PDB file of C-alpha atoms and ligand atoms in Angstrom:
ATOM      1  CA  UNK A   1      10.100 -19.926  21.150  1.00 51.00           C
ATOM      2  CA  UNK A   2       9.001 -21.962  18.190  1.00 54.00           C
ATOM      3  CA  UNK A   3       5.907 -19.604  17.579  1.00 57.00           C
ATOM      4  CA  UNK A   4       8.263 -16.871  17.793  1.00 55.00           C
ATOM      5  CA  UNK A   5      10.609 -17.511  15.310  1.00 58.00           C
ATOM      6  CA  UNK A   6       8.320 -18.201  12.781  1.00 57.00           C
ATOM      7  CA  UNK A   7       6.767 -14.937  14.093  1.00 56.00           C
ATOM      8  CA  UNK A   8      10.339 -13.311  13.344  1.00 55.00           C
ATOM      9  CA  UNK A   9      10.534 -14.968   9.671  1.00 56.00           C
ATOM     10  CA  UNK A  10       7.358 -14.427   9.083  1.00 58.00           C
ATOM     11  CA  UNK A  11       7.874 -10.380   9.445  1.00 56.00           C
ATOM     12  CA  UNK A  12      11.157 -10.224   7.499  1.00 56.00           C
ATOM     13  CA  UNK A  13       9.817 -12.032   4.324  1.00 60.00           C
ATOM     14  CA  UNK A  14       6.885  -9.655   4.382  1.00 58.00           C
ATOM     15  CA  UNK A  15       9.256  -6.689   4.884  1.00 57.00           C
ATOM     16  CA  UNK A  16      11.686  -7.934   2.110  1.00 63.00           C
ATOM     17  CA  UNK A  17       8.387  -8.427  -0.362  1.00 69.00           C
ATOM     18  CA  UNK A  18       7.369  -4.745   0.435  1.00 71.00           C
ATOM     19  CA  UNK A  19      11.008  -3.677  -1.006  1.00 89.00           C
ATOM     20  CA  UNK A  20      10.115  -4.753  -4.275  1.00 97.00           C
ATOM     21  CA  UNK A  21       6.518  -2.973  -4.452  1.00 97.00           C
ATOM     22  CA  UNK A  22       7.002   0.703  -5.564  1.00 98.00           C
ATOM     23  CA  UNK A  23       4.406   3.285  -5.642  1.00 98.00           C
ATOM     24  CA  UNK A  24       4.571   6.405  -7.705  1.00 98.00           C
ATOM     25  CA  UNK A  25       1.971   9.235  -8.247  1.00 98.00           C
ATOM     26  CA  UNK A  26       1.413  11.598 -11.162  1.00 98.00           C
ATOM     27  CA  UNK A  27      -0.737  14.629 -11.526  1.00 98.00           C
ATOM     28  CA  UNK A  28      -2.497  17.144 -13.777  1.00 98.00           C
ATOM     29  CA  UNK A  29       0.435  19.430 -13.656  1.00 98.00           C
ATOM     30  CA  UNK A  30       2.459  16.561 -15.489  1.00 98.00           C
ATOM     31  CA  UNK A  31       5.005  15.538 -13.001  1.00 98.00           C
ATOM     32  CA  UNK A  32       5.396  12.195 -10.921  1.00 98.00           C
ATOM     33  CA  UNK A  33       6.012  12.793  -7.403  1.00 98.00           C
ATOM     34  CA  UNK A  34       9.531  11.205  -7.642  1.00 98.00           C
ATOM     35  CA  UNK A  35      12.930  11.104  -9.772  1.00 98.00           C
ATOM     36  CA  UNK A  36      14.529   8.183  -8.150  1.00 98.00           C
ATOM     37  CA  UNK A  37      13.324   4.819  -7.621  1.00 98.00           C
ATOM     38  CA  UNK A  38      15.432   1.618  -7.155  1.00 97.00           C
ATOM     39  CA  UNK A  39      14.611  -1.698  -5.562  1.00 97.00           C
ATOM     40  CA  UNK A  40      16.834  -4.444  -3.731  1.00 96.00           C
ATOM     41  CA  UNK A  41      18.560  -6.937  -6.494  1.00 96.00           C
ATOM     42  CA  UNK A  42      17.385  -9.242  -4.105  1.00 95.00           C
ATOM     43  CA  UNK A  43      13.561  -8.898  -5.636  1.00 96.00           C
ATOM     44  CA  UNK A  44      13.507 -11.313  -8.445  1.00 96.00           C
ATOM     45  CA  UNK A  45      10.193  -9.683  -9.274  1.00 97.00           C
ATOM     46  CA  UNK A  46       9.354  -5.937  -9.413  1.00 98.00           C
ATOM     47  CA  UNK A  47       6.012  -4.560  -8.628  1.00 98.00           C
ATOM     48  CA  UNK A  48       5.262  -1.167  -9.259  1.00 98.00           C
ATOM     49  CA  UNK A  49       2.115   0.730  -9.186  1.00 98.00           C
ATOM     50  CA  UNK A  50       0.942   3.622 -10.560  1.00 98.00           C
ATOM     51  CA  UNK A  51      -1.888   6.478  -9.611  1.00 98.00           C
ATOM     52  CA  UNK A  52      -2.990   9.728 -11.159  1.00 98.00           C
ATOM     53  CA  UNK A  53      -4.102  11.747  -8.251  1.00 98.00           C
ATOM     54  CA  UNK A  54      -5.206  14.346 -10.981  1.00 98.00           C
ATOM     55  CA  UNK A  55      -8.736  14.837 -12.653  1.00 98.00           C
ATOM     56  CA  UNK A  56      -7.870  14.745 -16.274  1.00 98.00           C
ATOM     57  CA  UNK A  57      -8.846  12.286 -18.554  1.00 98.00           C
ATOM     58  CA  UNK A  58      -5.887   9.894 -19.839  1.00 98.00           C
ATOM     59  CA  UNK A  59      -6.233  11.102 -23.911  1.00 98.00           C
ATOM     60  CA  UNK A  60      -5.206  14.973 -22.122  1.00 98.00           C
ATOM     61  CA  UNK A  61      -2.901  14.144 -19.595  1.00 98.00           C
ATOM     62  CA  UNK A  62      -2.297  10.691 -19.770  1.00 98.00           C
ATOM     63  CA  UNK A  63       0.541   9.424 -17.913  1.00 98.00           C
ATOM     64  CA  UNK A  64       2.050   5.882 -18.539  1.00 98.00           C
ATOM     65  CA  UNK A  65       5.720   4.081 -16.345  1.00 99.00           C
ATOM     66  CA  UNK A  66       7.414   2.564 -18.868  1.00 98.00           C
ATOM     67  CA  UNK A  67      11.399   1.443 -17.857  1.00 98.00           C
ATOM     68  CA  UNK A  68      14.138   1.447 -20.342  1.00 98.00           C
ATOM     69  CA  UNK A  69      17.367   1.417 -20.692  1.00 98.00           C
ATOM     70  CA  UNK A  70      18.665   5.324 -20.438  1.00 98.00           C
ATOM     71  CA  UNK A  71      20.242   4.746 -24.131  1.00 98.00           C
ATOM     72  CA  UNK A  72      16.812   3.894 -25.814  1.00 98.00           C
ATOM     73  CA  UNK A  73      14.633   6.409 -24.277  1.00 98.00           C
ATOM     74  CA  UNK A  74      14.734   8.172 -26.986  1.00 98.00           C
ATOM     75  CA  UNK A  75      14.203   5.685 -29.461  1.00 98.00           C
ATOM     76  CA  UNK A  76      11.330   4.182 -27.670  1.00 98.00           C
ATOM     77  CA  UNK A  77       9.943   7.650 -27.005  1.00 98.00           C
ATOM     78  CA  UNK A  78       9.963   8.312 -31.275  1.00 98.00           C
ATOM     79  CA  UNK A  79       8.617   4.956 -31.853  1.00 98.00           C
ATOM     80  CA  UNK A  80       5.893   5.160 -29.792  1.00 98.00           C
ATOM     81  CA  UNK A  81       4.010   8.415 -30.009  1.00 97.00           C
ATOM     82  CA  UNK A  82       2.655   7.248 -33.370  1.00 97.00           C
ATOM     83  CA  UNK A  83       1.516   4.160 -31.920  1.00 98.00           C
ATOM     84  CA  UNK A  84      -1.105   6.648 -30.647  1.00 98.00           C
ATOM     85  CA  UNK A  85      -2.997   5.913 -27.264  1.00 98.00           C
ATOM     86  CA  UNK A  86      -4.825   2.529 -28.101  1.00 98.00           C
ATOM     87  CA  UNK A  87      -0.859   1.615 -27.692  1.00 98.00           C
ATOM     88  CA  UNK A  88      -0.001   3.454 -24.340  1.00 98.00           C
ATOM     89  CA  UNK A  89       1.751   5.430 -27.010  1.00 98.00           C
ATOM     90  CA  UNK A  90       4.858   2.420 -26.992  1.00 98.00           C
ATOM     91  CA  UNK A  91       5.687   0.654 -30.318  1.00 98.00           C
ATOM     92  CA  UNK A  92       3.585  -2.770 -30.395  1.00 98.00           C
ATOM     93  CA  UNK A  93       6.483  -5.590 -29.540  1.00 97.00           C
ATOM     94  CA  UNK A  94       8.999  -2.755 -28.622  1.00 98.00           C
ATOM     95  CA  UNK A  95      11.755  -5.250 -26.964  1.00 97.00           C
ATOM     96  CA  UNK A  96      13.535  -2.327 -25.496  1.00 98.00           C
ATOM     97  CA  UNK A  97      10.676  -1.758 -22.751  1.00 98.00           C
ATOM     98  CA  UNK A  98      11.571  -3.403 -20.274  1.00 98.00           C
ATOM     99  CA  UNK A  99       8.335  -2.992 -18.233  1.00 98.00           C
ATOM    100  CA  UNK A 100       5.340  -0.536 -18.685  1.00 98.00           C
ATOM    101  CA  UNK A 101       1.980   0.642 -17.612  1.00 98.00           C
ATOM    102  CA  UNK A 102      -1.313   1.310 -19.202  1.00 98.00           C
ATOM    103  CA  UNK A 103      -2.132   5.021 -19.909  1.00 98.00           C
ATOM    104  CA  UNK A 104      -3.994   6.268 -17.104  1.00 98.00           C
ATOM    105  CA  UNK A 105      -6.162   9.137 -16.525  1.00 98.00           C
ATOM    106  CA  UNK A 106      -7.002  11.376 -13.308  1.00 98.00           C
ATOM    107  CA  UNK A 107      -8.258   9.150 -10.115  1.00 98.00           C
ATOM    108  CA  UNK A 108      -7.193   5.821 -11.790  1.00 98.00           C
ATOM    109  CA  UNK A 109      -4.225   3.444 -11.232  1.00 98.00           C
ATOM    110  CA  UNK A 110      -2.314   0.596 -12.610  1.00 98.00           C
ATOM    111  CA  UNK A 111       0.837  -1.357 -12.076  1.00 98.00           C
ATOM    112  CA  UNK A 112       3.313  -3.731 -13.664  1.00 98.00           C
ATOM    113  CA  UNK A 113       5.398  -6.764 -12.444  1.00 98.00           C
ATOM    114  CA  UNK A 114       8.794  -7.366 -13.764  1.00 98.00           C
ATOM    115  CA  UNK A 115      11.315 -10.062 -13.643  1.00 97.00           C
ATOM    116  CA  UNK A 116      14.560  -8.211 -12.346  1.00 96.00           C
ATOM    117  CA  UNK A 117      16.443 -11.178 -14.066  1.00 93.00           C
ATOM    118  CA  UNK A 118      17.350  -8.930 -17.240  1.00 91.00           C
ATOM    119  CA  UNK A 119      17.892  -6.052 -15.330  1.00 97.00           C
ATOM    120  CA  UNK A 120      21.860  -5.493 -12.898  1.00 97.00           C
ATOM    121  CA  UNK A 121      23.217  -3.347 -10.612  1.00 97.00           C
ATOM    122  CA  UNK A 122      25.500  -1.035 -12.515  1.00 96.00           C
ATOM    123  CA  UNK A 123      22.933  -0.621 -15.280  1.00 97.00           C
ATOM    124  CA  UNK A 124      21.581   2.788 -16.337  1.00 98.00           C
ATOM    125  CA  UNK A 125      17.455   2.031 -16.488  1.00 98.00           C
ATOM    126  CA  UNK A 126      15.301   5.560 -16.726  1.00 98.00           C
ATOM    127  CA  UNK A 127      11.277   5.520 -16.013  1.00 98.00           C
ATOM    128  CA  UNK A 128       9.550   7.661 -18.274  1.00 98.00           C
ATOM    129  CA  UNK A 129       6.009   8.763 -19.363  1.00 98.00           C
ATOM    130  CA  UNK A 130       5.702   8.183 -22.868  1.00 98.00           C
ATOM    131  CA  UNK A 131       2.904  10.063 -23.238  1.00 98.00           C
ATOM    132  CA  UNK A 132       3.845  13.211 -26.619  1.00 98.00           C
ATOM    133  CA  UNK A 133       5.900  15.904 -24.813  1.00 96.00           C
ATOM    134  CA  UNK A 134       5.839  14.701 -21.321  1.00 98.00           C
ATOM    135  CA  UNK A 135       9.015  13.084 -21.072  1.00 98.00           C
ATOM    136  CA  UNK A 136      10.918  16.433 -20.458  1.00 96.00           C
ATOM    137  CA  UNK A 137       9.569  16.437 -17.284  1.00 97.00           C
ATOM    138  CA  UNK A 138       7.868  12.951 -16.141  1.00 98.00           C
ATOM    139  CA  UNK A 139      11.340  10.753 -15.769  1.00 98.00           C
ATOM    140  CA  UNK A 140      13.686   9.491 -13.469  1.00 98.00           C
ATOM    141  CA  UNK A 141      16.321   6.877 -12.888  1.00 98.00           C
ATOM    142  CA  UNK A 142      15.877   3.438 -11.636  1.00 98.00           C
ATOM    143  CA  UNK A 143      17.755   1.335  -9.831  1.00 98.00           C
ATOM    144  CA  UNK A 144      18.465  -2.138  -8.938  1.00 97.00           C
ATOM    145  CA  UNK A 145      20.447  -1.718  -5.595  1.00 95.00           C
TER     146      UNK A 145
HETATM  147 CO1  LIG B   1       2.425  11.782 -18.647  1.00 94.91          CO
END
């Protein structure tokens, strides 16, 4: 009975740590493969991880997840293309990103962890690839259910 229950706790501590890793995948036709991620409030930490399932290389169709609040996309988006791609094209320091990834080309991936703690549940957070000109197509909401 003992070895059971710790069986049982065991499983749903695993499960609830899955819940907070997301996985998203980009491509060479500039799209991620989703518009709608969230994650359980109950996650203090958020992990999510990125792959380019593509071929081509990250300075042509480089594709970054950064998370912002939906208000300063487009502030973050016109301070960081001239940061250029030794920046993952986001403003050194920018405070309004509240997480981000690396740049990353075809066949690579990356991920970020974030602390949830800044982040509630009636908030209105959009993912977005900062890379020039793909944000028309590469974002999506978040959510912190
Ligand atoms: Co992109």
């Amino acid at each position: 009975m003992k070895t059971l229950r710790a069986l049982l706790l065991f499983t749903l501590s695993a499960s609830a740590v899955a819940d907070c890793e997301l996985t998203i995948d980009s491509n060479d036709a500039m799209q991620f493969d989703t518009t709608a991620m969230s994650a359980p409030a109950s996650c203090t930490q958020v992990t999510v991880t990125l792959t380019h399932s593509g071929t081509m290389a990250a300075n042509v169709m480089g594709h970054n997840w950064v998370l912002v609040k939906t208000a300063d996309m487009q502030a973050v988006l016109n301070d960081g293309w001239p940061a250029g791609l030794n920046n993952q094209y986001v403003k050194p320091g920018d405070d309004r990103v509240i997480a981000m990834t690396d740049v990353i080309g075809g066949g690579e991936s990356t991920s970020v962890t974030f602390d949830t703690s800044g982040l509630s549940t009636d908030g209105d957070y959009t993912f977005v690839c900062t890379f020039p000109g793909h944000f028309s197509v590469m974002k999506g909401t978040f959510k912190l259910t």
